[in-house]
Amino acid sequence: MCKKILFLTILIVSGFFLLPDAAKAAAEILRPDAQGSEMAPWGLSQYPSEGNRWDKVDDVLPDELTTFIVTVYDGDGAYYRDLYNLPNHSGIGSINKVTIYIRFDGSPDPYRTYYKPSLKTNGQNWDGSETSWTSWEWHTASQALIKNPITNQPWTWEEIDALEIGASLKSGPNYSAKVTQIYAEIDYTVPPCQSHNVSGWAWSNMYVPPTDEQTQSDSGFAMKLMGTRLGQKKTINNGHVPKISFYMYKGGSPAGNITFTIRRTSNDSIIVSKVWGDASTLPTSPTWESVIFDSQPLINEQIYLLAEWSGSGGFVILKASGSDVKANENAVAYSSSYGNWSGYDIAYKIEYLSPPHDETIGWISFSCKNPEAPAPYDFGVDINGVSGLFSGHAWSENIGWIDFAPAGPYPASPNYSACLDFPGNGQACDGIGNYKIGGWARALNYGGGWDGWIKLRGTAQDGSPYGIDLNQQSGELSGFAWSDAVIGWISFSGNNYQVKTISPNQPPDKPTEASPTTWDNCIFLDRSIPTFYWTYIDPDDVPAGTDPQTAYILEVDEKSASFNPPIFHYVSGPTDSHFYTLNVDWLNWNTEYKWRVGVKDSHDNWSATSTPKEFKTPHEAYPYSGFSWDPQDPNQGEVVIFTPDDPGLEYLWTITEGVEKATFVDDTGPTSENPHIIFGSWVNKIKLQVTENSYSCTSAEYKISAALPLPEYREVPPIIWLQKAMASLIDFFHTF
């Protein structure tokens, strides 16, 4: 029978974690460490009978007939299934496949036995392919699962942490089916080293205390009904115990102090004791309740681990396990003497004190690119420049990965993972102070009583505050992190080490209106066009242009609406423009609207959306001052007729150049709707002002060129020229 062992092909050399020498596939082997959600109530048994079924199949090296689970053969030909919990994963990367291995006892006909690998994931049980071995020898079978068989999607690490594995066994009346080893191999690829915006080293003198525990519980023992003391009888070998816990709650309305005590079984004398508190403060559902003793004497004997209460009112209830009982210990109850409950364990946790030497966490690397110890595989920590949230993993060769974005629920306040508070609003940790870091990280290789949680800001047990701060100018992190469940701290800076980040780029400030909305009311017929203006301010845009605006999103909605969704949503392309002209035809007259804008900087960080600003359209359309004329290219002295695009209004035609030789004719004038004008100059300019009610628009000046008329030629018959010539000749001779 073997203890729980987590074996990874990427680690174990003298207790230290080692990573692969290059970016490549890696494998992590997970073996049963507790009973799962299903244990066949009949049809399966175990050998030897002591202990639990899961520890009969958790062998690193198969012990075959020494420990195994076995069918109770009765000839019914049915399958019987057991499932077992696994420890949490320690690897990072993309999962390639999960392979389940079972080692079983072969048997030929007519004694054939059958086996299936089994698992539970996403709340559903699954059995693999049936296998058997037709000779009298032990055989290992496996089934590889590239995808999760329930979701048909690639495996996730969250699914690995929740995975249960086991086996289904079937035998006939002549021979029993035996399984001596079950494990899962997680094959994954470690990605190559990438750049991360946090780098450097931290140092920790934390060490993880060894623990002893029984965390299974399916029953409840009530003080008052069963006595004034409840607990566990067990042996402690050369251990100092600073902390014990029980899984407990209250029934009714109990009152009076509860005391946690360790007593000698030899004479019932107290070794160490501490008052937990009044029973009235217990919750009404089970929680782990703890005390830390004021002294930790050496214990090397059999003891009673007790919760003691003799108050009044209701009941103090300790959870217990009747299906998973540890060897050589059991639950006890005391009234006038101790009574053994040999078929039960009280749920408890003992934390032992260890000397802080080689077990310390030690150096913690925040980037695979650290020059002191570069790695070809990827790991590192990043800080998001908008949310302030950390992501990624740091690495300690003594405890493995430390996750800076662990999922909740968290053990205590605050309710968020590692987070940097920027100036302004919007971060999960907003309010802890600008450039201060708080929240939670977690060591992935937790277990043995340590839950792995590391708090980055808070108050230590001695009342002193601790936390991590960021120097905005240098990007250096300083200060301490702490964990109540382990002894010591993590320091982020020292004489010869430092955790740094690229000075985090901050998002732009929330835009404000730079100037009031302007209107173009006269450019288009029956349309008024507003233009909106906003500021762009970014703490990193110093000097201007260092971190400019690169895009914006502008939305428009009716005044009474909530932008859900807006009636207009525009996402710009790359631009540093700080205004937008809303050239649309759907705005209603005499209606109130509002607009807002968000801006993006050159690091893809978006600002918060501006506070909505209201605007109102005109009561009606402005008159349109466009016009045309005919002919388009007149001659001087030719009548030109003008026609407005918006008829039936008030007009004022103004000739701004060539007025000296221009004349309104045909009983028209400057206020006529269709004036007739004769131009006498080569270059002429004219504009139109149109008025309707209180609104007026004036056009641009239009140039009209009037050319001189072409010369007029008349044809003369040739005989006339001849007559004139002859008459002239006769007159010449008559003079003599």
Coordinates of C-alpha atoms in Angstrom, one line a residue, residues 341-689:
W341 CA -15.6 4.6 17.1
S342 CA -13.3 2.3 15.1
G343 CA -15.4 2.6 11.9
Y344 CA -15.0 6.4 11.7
D345 CA -12.5 9.2 11.5
I346 CA -13.2 12.7 12.6
A347 CA -12.4 15.2 9.8
Y348 CA -9.3 17.0 11.0
K349 CA -6.1 18.8 9.8
I350 CA -2.8 18.9 11.7
E351 CA 0.0 21.2 10.6
Y352 CA 3.5 20.3 11.7
L353 CA 6.3 22.7 12.3
S354 CA 9.5 22.2 10.1
P355 CA 12.8 24.0 10.4
P356 CA 13.3 26.6 7.6
H357 CA 16.2 25.2 5.7
D358 CA 16.2 23.3 2.4
E359 CA 12.4 23.2 2.3
T360 CA 12.1 27.0 1.8
I361 CA 10.6 28.2 -1.5
G362 CA 13.8 30.1 -2.2
W363 CA 14.3 31.9 -5.5
I364 CA 11.3 32.6 -7.7
S365 CA 11.8 33.5 -11.4
F366 CA 9.3 35.7 -13.1
S367 CA 10.4 35.2 -16.7
C368 CA 12.0 32.6 -18.9
K369 CA 14.1 35.4 -20.3
N370 CA 15.9 36.2 -17.0
P371 CA 19.6 36.4 -18.1
E372 CA 20.8 34.6 -15.0
A373 CA 18.8 31.5 -15.8
P374 CA 17.3 31.7 -19.3
A375 CA 14.9 28.9 -20.3
P376 CA 13.9 27.7 -23.8
Y377 CA 10.4 26.9 -22.6
D378 CA 7.8 29.6 -21.9
F379 CA 6.8 31.0 -18.6
G380 CA 6.4 34.4 -17.2
V381 CA 4.1 37.0 -15.6
D382 CA 2.4 40.0 -17.3
I383 CA 0.4 42.9 -16.1
N384 CA -2.5 44.1 -18.2
G385 CA -2.2 47.8 -18.9
V386 CA -6.0 48.4 -18.8
S387 CA -7.4 46.1 -16.1
G388 CA -4.3 45.9 -13.9
L389 CA -4.7 42.2 -13.6
F390 CA -1.7 39.9 -13.6
S391 CA -1.5 36.7 -15.7
G392 CA 0.9 33.9 -16.1
H393 CA 3.2 31.9 -13.9
A394 CA 6.4 32.4 -11.9
W395 CA 8.7 29.4 -11.2
S396 CA 10.4 28.0 -8.0
E397 CA 12.4 24.9 -8.4
N398 CA 11.4 23.9 -4.9
I399 CA 7.6 24.2 -5.2
G400 CA 7.0 24.6 -8.9
W401 CA 4.6 27.0 -10.6
I402 CA 3.0 30.0 -8.9
D403 CA -0.1 31.2 -10.7
F404 CA -0.7 34.9 -10.6
A405 CA -4.2 34.7 -12.1
P406 CA -5.8 31.8 -10.0
A407 CA -9.5 31.3 -10.2
G408 CA -11.7 31.8 -7.2
P409 CA -13.3 31.3 -4.8
Y410 CA -10.6 33.0 -2.8
P411 CA -10.0 32.1 0.9
A412 CA -10.7 35.6 2.1
S413 CA -11.1 39.2 1.0
P414 CA -10.2 40.6 -1.5
N415 CA -12.2 38.7 -4.1
Y416 CA -9.7 39.1 -7.0
S417 CA -6.4 37.7 -8.2
A418 CA -3.2 39.7 -8.4
C419 CA -3.9 43.2 -9.5
L420 CA -2.2 46.6 -9.9
D421 CA -4.2 49.7 -9.1
F422 CA -3.7 52.4 -11.7
P423 CA -4.7 56.0 -11.3
G424 CA -8.4 56.4 -12.3
N425 CA -11.2 53.9 -12.1
G426 CA -12.0 50.5 -13.5
Q427 CA -9.5 48.1 -12.0
A428 CA -10.7 45.2 -9.9
C429 CA -8.4 46.4 -7.1
D430 CA -9.4 50.1 -7.5
G431 CA -9.1 51.9 -4.2
I432 CA -6.1 50.1 -2.6
G433 CA -3.9 53.0 -3.8
N434 CA -2.2 54.1 -7.0
Y435 CA 0.6 51.7 -8.1
K436 CA -0.1 49.3 -5.2
I437 CA -0.6 45.6 -5.8
G438 CA -3.0 43.4 -4.0
G439 CA -5.1 40.2 -4.5
W440 CA -4.1 36.6 -4.6
A441 CA -1.5 34.3 -6.2
R442 CA -1.4 30.5 -5.8
A443 CA 1.2 27.8 -5.9
L444 CA -0.1 25.0 -8.2
N445 CA 1.6 22.2 -6.4
Y446 CA -0.4 22.7 -3.2
G447 CA -1.5 19.8 -1.1
G448 CA -0.5 18.1 2.0
G449 CA -2.5 20.6 4.0
W450 CA -1.3 23.7 2.2
D451 CA -4.0 25.3 0.0
G452 CA -1.3 27.2 -1.9
W453 CA -2.8 30.7 -1.5
I454 CA -0.4 33.6 -1.3
K455 CA -1.8 37.1 -0.4
L456 CA -0.1 40.1 -1.9
R457 CA -1.5 42.8 0.5
G458 CA -3.0 42.6 3.9
T459 CA -2.2 42.4 7.6
A460 CA 0.1 39.8 9.0
Q461 CA -0.7 37.8 12.2
D462 CA 1.3 40.2 14.3
G463 CA -0.8 43.1 13.0
S464 CA 1.8 44.6 10.7
P465 CA 0.7 45.6 7.2
Y466 CA 2.4 44.1 4.1
G467 CA 2.0 44.5 0.4
I468 CA 3.7 45.0 -3.0
D469 CA 4.3 48.5 -4.5
L470 CA 5.3 49.6 -8.0
N471 CA 7.7 52.5 -8.7
Q472 CA 6.1 54.1 -11.7
Q473 CA 9.4 55.6 -13.0
S474 CA 11.7 52.7 -12.6
G475 CA 9.1 49.9 -13.0
E476 CA 10.6 48.2 -9.9
L477 CA 8.4 46.2 -7.5
S478 CA 9.1 46.2 -3.8
G479 CA 7.5 44.9 -0.6
F480 CA 6.4 41.5 0.7
A481 CA 3.7 38.9 0.1
W482 CA 2.5 36.5 2.9
S483 CA 0.6 33.3 3.5
D484 CA -1.2 32.4 6.7
A485 CA -0.9 28.7 5.8
V486 CA 2.9 28.7 5.5
I487 CA 5.7 30.2 7.5
G488 CA 7.5 33.2 6.1
W489 CA 7.2 35.8 3.3
I490 CA 8.1 36.5 -0.4
S491 CA 10.3 39.6 -0.9
F492 CA 10.2 41.3 -4.3
S493 CA 13.4 43.3 -3.9
G494 CA 16.7 43.0 -2.1
N495 CA 20.4 43.8 -2.3
N496 CA 21.0 41.4 -5.1
Y497 CA 17.6 40.7 -6.6
Q498 CA 14.7 42.6 -8.0
V499 CA 11.3 42.0 -9.7
K500 CA 10.7 44.6 -12.4
T501 CA 8.1 45.4 -15.0
I502 CA 8.1 47.6 -18.1
S503 CA 6.6 50.8 -16.7
P504 CA 3.0 49.8 -17.4
N505 CA 1.3 51.6 -20.2
Q506 CA -1.9 53.3 -18.9
P507 CA -5.1 53.8 -20.8
P508 CA -6.1 57.3 -21.9
D509 CA -8.1 59.4 -19.6
K510 CA -11.8 59.5 -20.1
P511 CA -12.4 62.0 -22.9
T512 CA -14.3 65.2 -22.2
E513 CA -15.9 67.6 -24.6
A514 CA -13.2 69.9 -26.0
S515 CA -15.7 72.5 -27.4
P516 CA -19.4 72.8 -28.0
T517 CA -21.0 70.9 -30.9
T518 CA -20.9 72.9 -34.1
W519 CA -23.5 72.7 -36.9
D520 CA -23.3 72.8 -40.7
N521 CA -26.9 73.7 -41.6
C522 CA -26.5 74.9 -45.1
I523 CA -24.3 72.4 -46.9
F524 CA -27.1 69.9 -47.9
L525 CA -30.7 70.3 -48.8
D526 CA -33.0 69.3 -45.8
R527 CA -30.1 68.2 -43.6
S528 CA -28.2 69.7 -40.7
I529 CA -24.9 68.1 -39.7
P530 CA -23.3 68.3 -36.2
T531 CA -19.6 67.9 -35.4
F532 CA -18.5 66.6 -32.0
Y533 CA -15.1 67.5 -30.4
W534 CA -13.3 65.7 -27.6
T535 CA -10.0 65.8 -25.7
Y536 CA -7.3 63.2 -25.8
I537 CA -5.2 63.0 -22.7
D538 CA -3.0 60.0 -21.9
P539 CA -0.5 59.9 -18.9
D540 CA 2.0 58.2 -21.2
D541 CA 1.7 60.8 -24.0
V542 CA 4.5 62.9 -22.7
P543 CA 5.8 64.6 -24.8
A544 CA 2.8 64.8 -27.1
G545 CA 3.0 62.1 -29.8
T546 CA 4.7 59.5 -27.5
D547 CA 1.4 57.6 -27.1
P548 CA -1.1 59.2 -29.4
Q549 CA -4.7 58.4 -30.1
T550 CA -5.0 55.7 -32.8
A551 CA -8.7 55.1 -33.0
Y552 CA -12.1 55.9 -31.4
I553 CA -15.6 54.6 -31.0
L554 CA -18.4 57.1 -31.1
E555 CA -22.0 56.4 -30.3
V556 CA -25.2 58.5 -30.6
D557 CA -28.6 57.8 -29.0
E558 CA -31.8 59.6 -28.1
K559 CA -31.6 61.6 -24.9
S560 CA -33.9 59.3 -23.0
A561 CA -32.3 56.1 -24.2
S562 CA -29.4 54.1 -22.6
F563 CA -27.1 53.2 -25.5
N564 CA -28.4 49.6 -25.3
P565 CA -27.9 49.4 -28.2
P566 CA -27.2 53.0 -29.5
I567 CA -28.9 54.1 -32.7
F568 CA -25.5 54.9 -34.1
H569 CA -22.2 53.1 -33.4
Y570 CA -19.1 54.0 -35.3
V571 CA -15.6 52.4 -35.0
S572 CA -13.0 54.5 -36.7
G573 CA -10.0 53.2 -38.6
P574 CA -6.5 54.3 -37.6
T575 CA -6.7 58.1 -36.9
D576 CA -5.5 60.7 -34.5
S577 CA -8.5 62.9 -35.2
H578 CA -10.3 64.4 -32.2
F579 CA -13.6 65.3 -33.8
Y580 CA -16.4 63.6 -35.8
T581 CA -18.9 65.0 -38.2
L582 CA -22.2 63.1 -38.2
N583 CA -23.3 63.3 -41.8
V584 CA -26.6 61.3 -41.7
D585 CA -30.1 61.9 -42.9
W586 CA -32.0 60.2 -40.1
L587 CA -31.8 62.9 -37.4
N588 CA -35.3 64.2 -36.6
W589 CA -35.9 67.9 -36.4
N590 CA -36.4 69.6 -33.0
T591 CA -35.2 66.4 -31.2
E592 CA -32.7 65.9 -28.3
Y593 CA -29.9 63.4 -28.7
K594 CA -26.7 62.6 -26.8
W595 CA -23.2 61.4 -27.9
R596 CA -20.3 59.7 -26.2
V597 CA -16.8 58.6 -27.3
G598 CA -14.0 56.2 -26.2
V599 CA -10.5 56.5 -27.5
K600 CA -7.6 54.1 -28.0
D601 CA -3.9 54.7 -27.5
S602 CA -1.0 53.3 -29.5
H603 CA -0.7 50.3 -27.1
D604 CA -4.3 49.2 -27.8
N605 CA -5.5 50.5 -24.4
W606 CA -9.0 51.9 -24.5
S607 CA -10.2 54.7 -22.3
A608 CA -13.4 54.7 -20.3
T609 CA -16.3 56.1 -22.4
S610 CA -16.9 59.8 -22.0
T611 CA -19.8 61.2 -20.1
P612 CA -22.7 61.6 -22.6
K613 CA -23.1 65.2 -24.0
E614 CA -26.5 66.3 -25.2
F615 CA -27.3 68.1 -28.4
K616 CA -30.6 69.3 -30.1
T617 CA -31.4 69.4 -33.8
P618 CA -32.9 72.7 -35.3
H619 CA -36.7 73.1 -35.2
E620 CA -36.8 72.6 -39.0
A621 CA -34.5 72.4 -42.0
Y622 CA -32.6 75.5 -42.9
P623 CA -33.2 76.9 -46.4
Y624 CA -30.8 75.7 -49.0
S625 CA -28.8 78.3 -50.9
G626 CA -27.7 76.3 -53.9
F627 CA -28.6 77.5 -57.4
S628 CA -28.0 77.1 -61.1
W629 CA -28.0 79.3 -64.2
D630 CA -28.5 79.1 -67.9
P631 CA -26.6 79.3 -70.1
Q632 CA -23.7 78.0 -68.2
D633 CA -21.1 79.8 -70.4
P634 CA -22.9 83.1 -71.5
N635 CA -21.5 85.9 -73.7
Q636 CA -21.4 89.5 -72.6
G637 CA -24.8 91.1 -73.4
E638 CA -26.6 87.7 -73.3
V639 CA -29.4 87.2 -70.7
V640 CA -28.6 84.7 -68.0
I641 CA -31.5 83.2 -66.0
F642 CA -30.8 82.0 -62.4
T643 CA -32.8 79.3 -60.6
P644 CA -32.6 78.5 -56.8
D645 CA -32.5 74.8 -55.7
D646 CA -35.0 75.6 -52.8
P647 CA -37.9 77.5 -54.4
G648 CA -40.7 79.6 -52.9
L649 CA -38.6 81.4 -50.2
E650 CA -37.0 84.8 -49.7
Y651 CA -33.9 85.6 -51.8
L652 CA -31.2 88.1 -52.1
W653 CA -28.9 87.9 -55.1
T654 CA -25.6 89.7 -54.7
I655 CA -23.2 90.3 -57.5
T656 CA -19.8 90.6 -55.8
E657 CA -17.6 91.1 -58.9
G658 CA -18.4 92.7 -62.3
V659 CA -21.3 94.6 -60.8
E660 CA -20.4 97.8 -62.8
K661 CA -21.4 96.2 -66.1
A662 CA -24.1 93.8 -64.8
T663 CA -27.8 94.6 -65.3
F664 CA -31.0 93.0 -64.0
V665 CA -33.4 92.9 -66.9
D666 CA -36.9 91.7 -67.8
D667 CA -38.4 93.4 -64.7
T668 CA -36.3 91.2 -62.3
G669 CA -34.1 92.4 -59.4
P670 CA -31.8 91.2 -56.6
T671 CA -34.8 89.8 -54.6
S672 CA -36.4 87.9 -57.5
E673 CA -36.7 84.2 -57.3
N674 CA -35.5 83.8 -60.9
P675 CA -33.5 86.9 -61.8
H676 CA -32.4 87.7 -65.4
I677 CA -29.0 89.3 -65.6
I678 CA -26.8 90.6 -68.5
F679 CA -23.1 90.6 -67.7
G680 CA -20.8 93.1 -69.5
S681 CA -17.5 91.9 -67.9
W682 CA -15.3 88.9 -68.5
V683 CA -15.1 87.9 -64.8
N684 CA -18.3 88.0 -62.7
K685 CA -19.1 86.5 -59.2
I686 CA -22.5 86.1 -57.6
K687 CA -23.9 84.6 -54.3
L688 CA -27.3 83.9 -53.0
Q689 CA -28.8 84.4 -49.5

